[in-house]
CSV table of C-alpha atoms and ligand atoms in Angstrom, one decimal:
chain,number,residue,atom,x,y,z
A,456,UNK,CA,-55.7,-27.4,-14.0
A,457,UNK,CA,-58.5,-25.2,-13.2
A,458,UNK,CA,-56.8,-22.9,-10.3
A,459,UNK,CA,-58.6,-20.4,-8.0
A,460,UNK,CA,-55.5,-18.9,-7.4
A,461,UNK,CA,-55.7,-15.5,-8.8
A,462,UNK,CA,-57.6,-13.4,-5.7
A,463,UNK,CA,-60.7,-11.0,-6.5
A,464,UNK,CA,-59.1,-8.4,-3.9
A,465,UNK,CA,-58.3,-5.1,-5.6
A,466,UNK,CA,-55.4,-3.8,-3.9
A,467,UNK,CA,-55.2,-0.1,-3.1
A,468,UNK,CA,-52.4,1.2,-5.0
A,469,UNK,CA,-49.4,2.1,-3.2
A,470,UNK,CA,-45.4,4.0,-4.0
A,471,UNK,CA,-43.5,1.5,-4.0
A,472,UNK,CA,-40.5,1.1,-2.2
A,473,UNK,CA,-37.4,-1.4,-1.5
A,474,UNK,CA,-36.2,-2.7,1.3
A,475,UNK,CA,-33.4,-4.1,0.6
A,476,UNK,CA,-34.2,-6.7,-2.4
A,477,UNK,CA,-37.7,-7.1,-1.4
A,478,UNK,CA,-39.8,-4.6,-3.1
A,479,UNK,CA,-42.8,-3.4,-0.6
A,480,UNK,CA,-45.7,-1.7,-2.4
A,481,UNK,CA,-46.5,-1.1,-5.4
A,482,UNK,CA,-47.5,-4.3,-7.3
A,483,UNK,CA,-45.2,-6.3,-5.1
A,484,UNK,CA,-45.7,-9.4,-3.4
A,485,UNK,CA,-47.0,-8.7,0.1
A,486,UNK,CA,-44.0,-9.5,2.0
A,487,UNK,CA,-44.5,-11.6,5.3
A,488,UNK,CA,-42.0,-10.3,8.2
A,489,UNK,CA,-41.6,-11.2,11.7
A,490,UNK,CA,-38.8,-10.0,14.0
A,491,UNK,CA,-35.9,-11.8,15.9
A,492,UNK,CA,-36.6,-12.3,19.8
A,493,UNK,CA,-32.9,-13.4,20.8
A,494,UNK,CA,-30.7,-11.1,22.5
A,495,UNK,CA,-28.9,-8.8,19.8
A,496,UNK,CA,-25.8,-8.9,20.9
A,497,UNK,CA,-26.1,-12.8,21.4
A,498,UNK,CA,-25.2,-12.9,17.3
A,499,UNK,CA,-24.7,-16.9,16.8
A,500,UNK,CA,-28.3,-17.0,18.4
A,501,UNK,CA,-29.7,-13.8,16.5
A,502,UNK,CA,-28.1,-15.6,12.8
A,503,UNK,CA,-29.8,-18.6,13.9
A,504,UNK,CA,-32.7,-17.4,14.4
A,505,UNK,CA,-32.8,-15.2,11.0
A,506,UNK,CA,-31.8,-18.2,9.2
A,507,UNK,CA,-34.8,-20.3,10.7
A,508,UNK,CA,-37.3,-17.4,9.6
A,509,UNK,CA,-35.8,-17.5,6.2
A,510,UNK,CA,-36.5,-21.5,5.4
A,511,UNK,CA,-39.9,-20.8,7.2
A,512,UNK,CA,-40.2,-18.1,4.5
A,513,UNK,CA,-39.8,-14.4,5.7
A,514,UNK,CA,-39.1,-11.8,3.5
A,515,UNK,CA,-37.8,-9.5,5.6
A,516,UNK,CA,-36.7,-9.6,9.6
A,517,UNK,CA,-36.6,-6.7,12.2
A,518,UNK,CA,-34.1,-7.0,14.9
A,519,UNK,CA,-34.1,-4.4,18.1
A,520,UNK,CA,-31.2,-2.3,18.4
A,521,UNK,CA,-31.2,-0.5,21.8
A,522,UNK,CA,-27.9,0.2,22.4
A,523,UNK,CA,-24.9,1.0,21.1
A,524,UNK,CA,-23.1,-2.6,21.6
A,525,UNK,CA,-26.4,-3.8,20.0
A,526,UNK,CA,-25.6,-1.9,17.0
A,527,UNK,CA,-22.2,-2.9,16.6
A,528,UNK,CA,-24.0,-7.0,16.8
A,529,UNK,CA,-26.1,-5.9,14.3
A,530,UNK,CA,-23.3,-4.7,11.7
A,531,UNK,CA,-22.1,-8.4,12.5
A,532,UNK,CA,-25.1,-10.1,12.1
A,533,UNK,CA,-25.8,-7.8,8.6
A,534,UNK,CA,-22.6,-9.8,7.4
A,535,UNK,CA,-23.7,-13.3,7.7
A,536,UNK,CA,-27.3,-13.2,6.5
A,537,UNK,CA,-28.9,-12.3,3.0
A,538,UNK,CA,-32.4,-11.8,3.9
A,539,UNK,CA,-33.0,-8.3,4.2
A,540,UNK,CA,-33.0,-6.2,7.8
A,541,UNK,CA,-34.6,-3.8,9.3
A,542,UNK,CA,-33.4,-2.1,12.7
A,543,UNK,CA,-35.9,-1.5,15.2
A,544,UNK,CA,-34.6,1.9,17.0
A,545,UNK,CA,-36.2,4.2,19.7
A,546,UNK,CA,-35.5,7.9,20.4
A,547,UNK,CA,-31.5,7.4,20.0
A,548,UNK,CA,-30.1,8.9,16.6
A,549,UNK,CA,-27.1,7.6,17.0
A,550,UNK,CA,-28.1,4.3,16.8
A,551,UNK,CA,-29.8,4.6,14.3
A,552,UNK,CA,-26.9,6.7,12.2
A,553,UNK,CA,-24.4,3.8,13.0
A,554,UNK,CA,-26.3,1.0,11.6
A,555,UNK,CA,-27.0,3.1,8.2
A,556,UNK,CA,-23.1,2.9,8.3
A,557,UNK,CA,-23.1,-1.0,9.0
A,558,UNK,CA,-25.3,-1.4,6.4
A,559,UNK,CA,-28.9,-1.2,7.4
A,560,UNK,CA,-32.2,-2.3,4.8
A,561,UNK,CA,-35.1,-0.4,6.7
A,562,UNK,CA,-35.0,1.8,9.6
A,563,UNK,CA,-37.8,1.5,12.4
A,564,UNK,CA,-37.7,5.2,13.9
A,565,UNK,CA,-40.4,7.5,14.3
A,566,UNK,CA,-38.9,11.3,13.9
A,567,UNK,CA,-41.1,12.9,16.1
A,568,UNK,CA,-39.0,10.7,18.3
A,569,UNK,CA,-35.6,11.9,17.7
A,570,UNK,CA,-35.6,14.8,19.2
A,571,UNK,CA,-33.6,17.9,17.8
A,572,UNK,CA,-34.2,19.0,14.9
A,573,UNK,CA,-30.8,18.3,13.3
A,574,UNK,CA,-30.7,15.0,14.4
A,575,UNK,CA,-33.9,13.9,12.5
A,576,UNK,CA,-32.0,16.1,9.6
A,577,UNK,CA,-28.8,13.7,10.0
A,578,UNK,CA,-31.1,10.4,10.0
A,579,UNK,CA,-33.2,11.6,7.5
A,580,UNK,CA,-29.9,12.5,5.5
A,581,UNK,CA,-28.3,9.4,5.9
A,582,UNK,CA,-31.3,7.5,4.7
A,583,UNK,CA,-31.6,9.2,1.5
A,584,UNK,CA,-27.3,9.1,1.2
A,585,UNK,CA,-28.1,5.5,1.1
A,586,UNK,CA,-31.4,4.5,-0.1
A,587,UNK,CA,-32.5,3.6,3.1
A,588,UNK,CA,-36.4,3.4,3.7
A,589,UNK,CA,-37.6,4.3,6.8
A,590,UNK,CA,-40.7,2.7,9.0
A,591,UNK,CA,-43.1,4.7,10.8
A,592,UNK,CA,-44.4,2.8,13.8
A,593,UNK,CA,-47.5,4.5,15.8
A,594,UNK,CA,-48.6,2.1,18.7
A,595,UNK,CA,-51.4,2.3,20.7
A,596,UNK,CA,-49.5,1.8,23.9
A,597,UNK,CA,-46.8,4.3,23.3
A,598,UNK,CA,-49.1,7.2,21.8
A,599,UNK,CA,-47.7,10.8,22.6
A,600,UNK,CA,-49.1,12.3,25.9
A,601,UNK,CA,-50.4,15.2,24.7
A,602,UNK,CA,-53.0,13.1,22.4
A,603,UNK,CA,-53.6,10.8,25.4
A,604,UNK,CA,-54.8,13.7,26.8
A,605,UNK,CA,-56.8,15.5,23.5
A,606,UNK,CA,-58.7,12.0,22.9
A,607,UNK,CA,-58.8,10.9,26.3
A,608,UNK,CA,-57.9,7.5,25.6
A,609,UNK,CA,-56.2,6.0,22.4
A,610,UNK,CA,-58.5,6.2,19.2
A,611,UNK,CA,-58.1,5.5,15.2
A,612,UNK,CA,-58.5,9.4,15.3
A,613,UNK,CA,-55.6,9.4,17.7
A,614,UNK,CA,-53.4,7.1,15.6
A,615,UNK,CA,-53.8,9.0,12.9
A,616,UNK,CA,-53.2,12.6,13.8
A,617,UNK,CA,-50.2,10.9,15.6
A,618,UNK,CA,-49.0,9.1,12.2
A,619,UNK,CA,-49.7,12.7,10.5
A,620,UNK,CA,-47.3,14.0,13.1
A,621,UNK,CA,-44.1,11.7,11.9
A,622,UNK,CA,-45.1,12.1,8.2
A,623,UNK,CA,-45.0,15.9,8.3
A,624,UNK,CA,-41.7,15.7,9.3
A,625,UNK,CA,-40.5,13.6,6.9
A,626,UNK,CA,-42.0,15.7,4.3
A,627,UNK,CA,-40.8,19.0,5.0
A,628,UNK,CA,-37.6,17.2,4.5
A,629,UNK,CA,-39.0,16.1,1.6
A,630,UNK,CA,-38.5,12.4,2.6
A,631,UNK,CA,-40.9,9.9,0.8
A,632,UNK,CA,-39.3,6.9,1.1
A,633,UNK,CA,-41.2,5.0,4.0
A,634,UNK,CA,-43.8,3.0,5.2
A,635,UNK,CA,-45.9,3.1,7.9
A,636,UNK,CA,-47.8,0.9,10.4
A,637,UNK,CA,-50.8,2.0,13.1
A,638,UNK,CA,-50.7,-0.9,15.2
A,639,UNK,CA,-52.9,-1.7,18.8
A,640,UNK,CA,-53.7,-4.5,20.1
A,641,UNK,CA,-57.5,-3.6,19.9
A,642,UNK,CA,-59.2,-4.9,16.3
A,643,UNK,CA,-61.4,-2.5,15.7
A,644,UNK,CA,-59.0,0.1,16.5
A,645,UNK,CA,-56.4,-0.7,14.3
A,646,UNK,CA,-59.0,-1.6,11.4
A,647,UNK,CA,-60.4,1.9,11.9
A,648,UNK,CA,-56.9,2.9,11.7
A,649,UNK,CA,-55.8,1.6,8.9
A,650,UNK,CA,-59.2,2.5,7.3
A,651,UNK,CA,-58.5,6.4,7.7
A,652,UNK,CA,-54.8,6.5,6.7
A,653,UNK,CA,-54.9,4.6,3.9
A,654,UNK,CA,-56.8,7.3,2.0
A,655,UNK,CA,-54.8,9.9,2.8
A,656,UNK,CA,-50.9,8.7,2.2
A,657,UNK,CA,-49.4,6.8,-0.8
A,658,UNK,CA,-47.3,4.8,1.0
A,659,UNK,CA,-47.2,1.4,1.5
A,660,UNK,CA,-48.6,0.2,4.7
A,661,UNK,CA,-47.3,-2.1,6.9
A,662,UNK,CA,-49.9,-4.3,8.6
A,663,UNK,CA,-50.1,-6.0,12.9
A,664,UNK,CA,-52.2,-5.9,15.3
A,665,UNK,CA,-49.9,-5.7,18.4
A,666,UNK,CA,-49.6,-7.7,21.6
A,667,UNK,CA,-52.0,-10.0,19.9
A,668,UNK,CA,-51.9,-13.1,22.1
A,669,UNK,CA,-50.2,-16.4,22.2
A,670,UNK,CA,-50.2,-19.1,19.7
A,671,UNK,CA,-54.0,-19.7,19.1
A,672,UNK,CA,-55.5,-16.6,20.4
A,673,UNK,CA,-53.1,-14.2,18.3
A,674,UNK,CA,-53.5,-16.1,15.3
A,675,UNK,CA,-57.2,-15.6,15.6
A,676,UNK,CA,-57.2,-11.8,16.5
A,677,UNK,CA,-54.6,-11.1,13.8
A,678,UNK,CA,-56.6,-13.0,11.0
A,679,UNK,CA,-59.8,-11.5,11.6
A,680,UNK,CA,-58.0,-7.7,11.8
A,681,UNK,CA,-55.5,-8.5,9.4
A,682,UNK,CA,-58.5,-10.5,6.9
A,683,UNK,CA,-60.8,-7.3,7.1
A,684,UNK,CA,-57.8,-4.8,6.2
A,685,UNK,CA,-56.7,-7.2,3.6
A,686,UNK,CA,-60.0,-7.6,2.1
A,687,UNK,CA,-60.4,-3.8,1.6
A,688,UNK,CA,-56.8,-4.1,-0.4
A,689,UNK,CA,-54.9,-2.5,2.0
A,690,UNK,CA,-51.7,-3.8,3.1
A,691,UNK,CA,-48.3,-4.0,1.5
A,692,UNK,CA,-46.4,-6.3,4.0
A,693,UNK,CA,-47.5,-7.8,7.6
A,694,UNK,CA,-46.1,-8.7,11.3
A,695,UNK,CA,-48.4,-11.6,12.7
A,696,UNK,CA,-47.3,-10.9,16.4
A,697,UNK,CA,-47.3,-13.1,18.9
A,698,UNK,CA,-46.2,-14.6,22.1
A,699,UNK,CA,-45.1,-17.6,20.2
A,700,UNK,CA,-41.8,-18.9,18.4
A,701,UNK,CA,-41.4,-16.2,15.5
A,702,UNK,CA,-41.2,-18.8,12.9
A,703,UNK,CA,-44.9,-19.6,14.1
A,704,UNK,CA,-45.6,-15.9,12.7
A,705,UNK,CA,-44.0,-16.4,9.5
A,706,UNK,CA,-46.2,-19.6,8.8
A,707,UNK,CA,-49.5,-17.7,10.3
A,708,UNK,CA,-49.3,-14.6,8.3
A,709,UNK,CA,-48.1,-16.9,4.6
A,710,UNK,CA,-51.6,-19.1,5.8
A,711,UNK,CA,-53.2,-15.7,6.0
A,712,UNK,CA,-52.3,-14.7,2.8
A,713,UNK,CA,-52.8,-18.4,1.4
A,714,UNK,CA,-56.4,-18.2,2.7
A,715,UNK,CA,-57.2,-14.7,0.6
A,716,UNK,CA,-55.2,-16.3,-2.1
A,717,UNK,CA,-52.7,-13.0,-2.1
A,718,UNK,CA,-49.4,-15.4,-1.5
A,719,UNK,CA,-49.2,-19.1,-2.4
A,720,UNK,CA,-46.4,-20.2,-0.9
A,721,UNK,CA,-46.2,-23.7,-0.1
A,722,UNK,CA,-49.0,-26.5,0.1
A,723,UNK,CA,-52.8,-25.5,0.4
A,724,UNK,CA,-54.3,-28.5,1.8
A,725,UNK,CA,-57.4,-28.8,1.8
A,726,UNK,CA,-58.8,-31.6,4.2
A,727,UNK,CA,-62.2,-32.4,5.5
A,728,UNK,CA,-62.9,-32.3,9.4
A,729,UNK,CA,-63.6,-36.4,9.8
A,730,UNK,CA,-66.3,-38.2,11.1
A,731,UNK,CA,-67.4,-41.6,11.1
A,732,UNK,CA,-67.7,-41.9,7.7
A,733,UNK,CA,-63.9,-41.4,7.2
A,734,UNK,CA,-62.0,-44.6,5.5
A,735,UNK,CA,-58.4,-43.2,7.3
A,736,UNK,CA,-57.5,-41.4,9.9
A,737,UNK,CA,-58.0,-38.0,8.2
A,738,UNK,CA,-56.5,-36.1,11.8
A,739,UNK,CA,-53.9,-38.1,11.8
A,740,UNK,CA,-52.6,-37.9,8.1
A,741,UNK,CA,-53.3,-34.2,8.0
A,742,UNK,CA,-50.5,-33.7,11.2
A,743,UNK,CA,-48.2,-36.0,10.2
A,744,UNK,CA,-48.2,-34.5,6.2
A,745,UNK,CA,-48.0,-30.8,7.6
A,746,UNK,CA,-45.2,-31.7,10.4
A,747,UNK,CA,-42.9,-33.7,7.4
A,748,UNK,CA,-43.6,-31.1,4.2
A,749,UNK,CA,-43.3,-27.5,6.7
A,750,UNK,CA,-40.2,-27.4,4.7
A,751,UNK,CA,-41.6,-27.0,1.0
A,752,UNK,CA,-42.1,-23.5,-0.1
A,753,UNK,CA,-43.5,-24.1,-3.8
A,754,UNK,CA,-47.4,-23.8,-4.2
A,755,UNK,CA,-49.3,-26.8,-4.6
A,756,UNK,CA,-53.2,-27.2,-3.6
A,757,UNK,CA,-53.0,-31.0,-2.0
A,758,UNK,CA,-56.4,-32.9,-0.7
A,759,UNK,CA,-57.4,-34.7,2.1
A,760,UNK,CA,-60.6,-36.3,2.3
A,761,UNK,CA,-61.9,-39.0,4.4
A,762,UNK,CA,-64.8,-40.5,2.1
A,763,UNK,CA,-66.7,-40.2,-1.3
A,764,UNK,CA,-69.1,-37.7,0.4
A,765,UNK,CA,-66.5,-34.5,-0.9
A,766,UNK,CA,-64.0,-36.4,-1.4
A,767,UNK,CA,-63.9,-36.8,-5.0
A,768,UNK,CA,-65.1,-32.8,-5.6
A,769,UNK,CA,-62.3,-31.6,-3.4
A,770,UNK,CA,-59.7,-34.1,-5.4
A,771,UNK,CA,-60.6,-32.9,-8.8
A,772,UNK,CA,-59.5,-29.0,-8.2
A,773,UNK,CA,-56.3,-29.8,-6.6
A,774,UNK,CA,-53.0,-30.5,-7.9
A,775,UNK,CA,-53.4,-34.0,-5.8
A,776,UNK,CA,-56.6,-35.9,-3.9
A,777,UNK,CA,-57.2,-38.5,-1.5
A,778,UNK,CA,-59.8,-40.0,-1.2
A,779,UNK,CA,-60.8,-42.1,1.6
A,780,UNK,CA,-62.2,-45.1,0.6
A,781,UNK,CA,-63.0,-49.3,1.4
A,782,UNK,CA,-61.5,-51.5,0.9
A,783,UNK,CA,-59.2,-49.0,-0.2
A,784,UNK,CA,-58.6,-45.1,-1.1
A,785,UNK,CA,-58.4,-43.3,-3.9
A,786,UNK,CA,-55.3,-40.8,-5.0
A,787,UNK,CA,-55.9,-38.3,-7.6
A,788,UNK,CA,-53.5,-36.9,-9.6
A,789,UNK,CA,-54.5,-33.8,-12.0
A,790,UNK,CA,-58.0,-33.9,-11.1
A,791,UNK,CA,-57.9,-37.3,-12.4
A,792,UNK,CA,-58.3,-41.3,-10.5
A,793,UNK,CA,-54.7,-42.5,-10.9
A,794,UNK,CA,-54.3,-45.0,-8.3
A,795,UNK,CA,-55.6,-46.6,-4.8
A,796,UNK,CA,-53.6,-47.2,-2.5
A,797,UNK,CA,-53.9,-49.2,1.6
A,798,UNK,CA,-54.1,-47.2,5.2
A,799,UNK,CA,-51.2,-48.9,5.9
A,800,UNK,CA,-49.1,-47.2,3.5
A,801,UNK,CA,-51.2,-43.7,3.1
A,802,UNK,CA,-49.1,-41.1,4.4
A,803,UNK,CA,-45.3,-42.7,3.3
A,804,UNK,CA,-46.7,-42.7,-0.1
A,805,UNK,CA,-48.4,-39.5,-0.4
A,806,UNK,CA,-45.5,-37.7,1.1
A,807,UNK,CA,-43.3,-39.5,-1.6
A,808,UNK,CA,-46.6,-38.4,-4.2
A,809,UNK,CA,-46.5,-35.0,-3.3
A,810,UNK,CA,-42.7,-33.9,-3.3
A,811,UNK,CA,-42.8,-35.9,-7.0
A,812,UNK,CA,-45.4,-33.4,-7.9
A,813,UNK,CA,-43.2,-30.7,-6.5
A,814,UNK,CA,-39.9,-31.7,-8.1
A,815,UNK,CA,-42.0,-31.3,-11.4
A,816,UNK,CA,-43.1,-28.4,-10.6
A,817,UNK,CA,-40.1,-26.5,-9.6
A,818,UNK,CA,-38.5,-27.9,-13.5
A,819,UNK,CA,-41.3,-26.8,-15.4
A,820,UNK,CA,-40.8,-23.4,-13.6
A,821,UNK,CA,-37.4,-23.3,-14.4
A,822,UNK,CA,-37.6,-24.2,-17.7
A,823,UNK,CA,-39.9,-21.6,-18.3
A,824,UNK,CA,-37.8,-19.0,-16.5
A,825,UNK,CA,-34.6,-20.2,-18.7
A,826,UNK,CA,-36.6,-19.9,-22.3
A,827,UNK,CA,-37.9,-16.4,-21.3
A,828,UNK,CA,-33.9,-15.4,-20.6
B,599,SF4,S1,-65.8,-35.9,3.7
B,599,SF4,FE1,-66.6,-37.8,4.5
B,599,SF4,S2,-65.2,-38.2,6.3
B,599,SF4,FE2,-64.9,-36.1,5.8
B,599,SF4,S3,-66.2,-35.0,7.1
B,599,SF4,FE3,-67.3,-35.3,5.2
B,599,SF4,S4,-68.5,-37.1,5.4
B,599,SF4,FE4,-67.0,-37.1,7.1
């Protein structure tokens, strides 16, 4: 089959580094991360929720860790899940100390933060004792006074000399293992951001824009920011943050991707807006086809069209077409006419179609993984 999935976008190159399993950077996959919104030390409800981001597909989950009970949850909650976790910790070192014991993947701690200079020593230390990467996080809302005051108001300029700040540290520690994000809520802040930074550091970067809005809004504002930063190559693993269920960010920030063709996980559809010309309810069929298959993970480009106008253009480069048609439509399979098939039966059918296609897939995939062993 004639796929566009390979993407044009040159990525800039980054140090890679590991978080846990997941590589970040590098030539790595960029990783899709979102972060738990239970209570920590609620750790039934926090697993839960980790496991629901996992079968949504996450690579990696940040949990908050503000106290000390909270890190003692998260040792717990380390032991029942395999995806890979960072902590998110502010100011206290001993918080972020003890969950390095517990068994930490990423720690979220700027060390400009810290305080004392021997504590940032002993959580630098620790990291290194243990391969532990660490994420610099510069916000917008939470920029140090003293810049507030130099810019007058937060700027990309601003974000940056505060992200210098942080790194310097870590370097005259001669610390290199981390990542870094320069997040606001503000697109062309954080593009400009992002823009500046990524020339001057080798590390990966980890893209958001903050605070971004519920549901629909956020999704918009973080696919314009995130498109225009991904576009340029830069970004080595994202947060999609919004007021929303986290799983929704999972699933916006893999669509994201999907749409630059940088991940393809899970079904591309491809499906016409409908008019009167459509032979089946095209609406219809598209919600009920996304609600039953949220659940596959494997690529497949899968086409929805209501009538001949595209629909036989739009069938013939994906995996599977429909077609509408009258008296009845038409189902591709290849790029090829296989079969018609009624309304009546449309979307039991494709569904059925469709996870065929999939369980092919997934054995042809593993048969080539098990002659290449
Ligand atoms: S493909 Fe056909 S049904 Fe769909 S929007 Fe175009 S003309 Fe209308």
């Amino acid at each position: 089959m004639n796929k566009q999935h390979v993407s044009p976008i040159k990525r800039r190159v980054s140090r890679k580094i590991w978080v846990g399993d997941v590589p970040v950077g590098g030539d790595a996959p960029i990783a899709v991360q979102s972060m738990t919104n239970t209570e920590t030390c609620d750790v039934d409800a926090t697993v839960g929720q980790i496991e629901q981001l996992q079968q949504a597909g996450a690579d990696l989950v940040r949990v908050s860790v503000p106290s000390m009970d909270a890190a003692e949850a998260f040792g717990a909650i380390r032991k029942r899940v395999s995806l890979p976790l960072i902590a998110d910790i502010h100011f206290d070192y001993k918080i972020a100390l003890r969950v390095a014991e517990l068994g930490v993947d990423c720690l979220r701690i700027n060390p400009g933060n810290i305080g004392r200079e021997d504590r940032v020593r002993a959580v630098v230390e620790a990291a290194r004792d243990r391969n532990i990467p660490i994420r610099i996080g510069v916000n917008a809302g939470s920029l140090e006074k003293d810049l507030q005051k130099k810019y007058g108001e937060p700027t990309p300029e601003a974000l940056v000399e505060s992200a210098m700040r942080h790194i310097d540290i870590l370097d005259r520690l001669d610390f290199q293992n981390f990542k870094l994000s320069l997040k606001a809520s503000d697109v062309f802040m954080t593009v400009a951001a992002y823009r500046q930074i990524a020339s001057q550091i080798e590390q990966p970067l980890h893209l958001g824009i903050t605070e971004a809005g519920g549901l629909r809004s956020g999704t918009v504002k973080s696919s314009v920011g995130l498109g225009m930063l991904l576009m340029d190559g830069i970004g080595d693993t994202l947060r999609v943050s919004l007021a929303a269920d986290p799983v929704e960010e999972i699933k916006v920030g893999f669509d994201i991707l999907k749409s630059l063709r940088l991940r393809n996980k899970g079904i591309n559809f491809i499906a016409c807006p409908s008019c009167s010309r459509q032979n089946f309810d095209v609406i219809g069929t598209m919600n009920a086809l996304e609600s039953r298959l949220e659940d596959v993970l494997t690529p497949l480009d899968v086409a929805v069209i209501g009538c001949v106008v595209n629909g036989p253009g739009e069938a013939k480069e994906a995996d599977l077409g429909l077609t509408g048609g009258s008296p009845s439509n038409l189902i591709y399979v290849d790029g090829k006419p296989d079969h018609k098939v009624q309304n009546d039966t449309l979307v039991d059918h494709y569904e059925q179609l469709i996870r065929r296609k999939i369980a092919e897939k997934e054995a042809e995939e593993a048969l080539v993984i098990a002659r290449s062993e």
